[in-house]
Amino acid sequence: MSAEAPHRKLAAIMFTDMVGYSALAERDDELALELLEEHRRLLREIFPRFHGDPRFKKLITRIFSGEPR
């Protein structure tokens, strides 16, 4: 009987945080939301350059992304 090697995948995990977002949202929530969307847009644009699969899990103002390889 032969033992099969476990199937493994390399994955890159990224966590981003916008410093000062909560304070900005208190002062100007419309601007804060615009900046948050720009942040997301930039990440969606960058991931494919590195063969990333932009599967976002959004946690309030943070984005958690796992990139299976």
Coordinates of C-alpha atoms in Angstrom, one line a residue:
M1 CA 0.0 0.0 0.0
S2 CA 1.4 3.4 -1.0
A3 CA 1.0 6.5 1.1
E4 CA -0.1 9.5 -0.9
A5 CA 1.6 12.8 -0.1
P6 CA -0.9 15.5 1.2
H7 CA -2.1 18.0 -1.4
R8 CA -0.7 21.4 -0.5
K9 CA -1.3 24.9 -1.9
L10 CA 0.8 28.0 -1.3
A11 CA -1.4 31.0 -0.3
A12 CA -0.5 34.6 0.2
I13 CA -2.7 36.3 2.9
M14 CA -2.9 40.1 3.1
F15 CA -4.5 42.3 5.7
T16 CA -4.9 46.1 5.1
D17 CA -6.0 48.8 7.5
M18 CA -6.6 52.5 6.8
V19 CA -5.0 54.4 9.6
G20 CA -7.2 57.2 10.8
Y21 CA -10.3 56.0 9.0
S22 CA -12.6 56.1 12.0
A23 CA -11.5 59.7 12.9
L24 CA -12.0 60.7 9.3
A25 CA -15.4 59.1 9.1
E26 CA -16.5 61.1 12.2
R27 CA -15.4 64.4 10.5
D28 CA -16.5 63.6 6.9
D29 CA -18.2 60.3 6.3
E30 CA -18.7 60.9 2.6
L31 CA -15.0 61.5 2.0
A32 CA -14.2 58.5 4.2
L33 CA -16.4 56.2 2.0
E34 CA -14.8 57.7 -1.2
L35 CA -11.3 56.9 0.1
L36 CA -12.4 53.4 1.2
E37 CA -13.8 52.7 -2.3
E38 CA -10.6 54.0 -3.9
H39 CA -8.6 51.7 -1.6
R40 CA -10.6 48.7 -2.7
R41 CA -10.4 49.8 -6.4
L42 CA -6.6 50.0 -6.2
L43 CA -6.4 46.5 -4.6
R44 CA -8.7 45.0 -7.3
E45 CA -6.4 46.6 -9.9
I46 CA -3.2 45.4 -8.4
F47 CA -4.0 41.7 -7.6
P48 CA -4.3 40.4 -11.1
R49 CA -0.8 41.8 -11.9
F50 CA 0.6 39.2 -9.5
H51 CA -1.8 36.4 -10.6
G52 CA -3.9 37.1 -7.6
D53 CA -7.5 36.1 -7.3
P54 CA -9.1 39.1 -5.6
R55 CA -11.6 37.3 -3.3
F56 CA -12.2 40.0 -0.7
K57 CA -13.6 39.4 2.7
K58 CA -14.4 42.9 3.9
L59 CA -14.3 43.4 7.6
I60 CA -15.8 46.9 8.3
T61 CA -13.0 49.1 7.0
R62 CA -10.5 46.3 6.6
I63 CA -10.0 43.9 3.7
F64 CA -8.8 40.4 4.3
S65 CA -7.7 38.6 1.1
G66 CA -6.5 35.1 0.6
E67 CA -4.7 34.4 -2.7
P68 CA -4.6 30.6 -3.5
R69 CA -1.6 29.5 -5.4

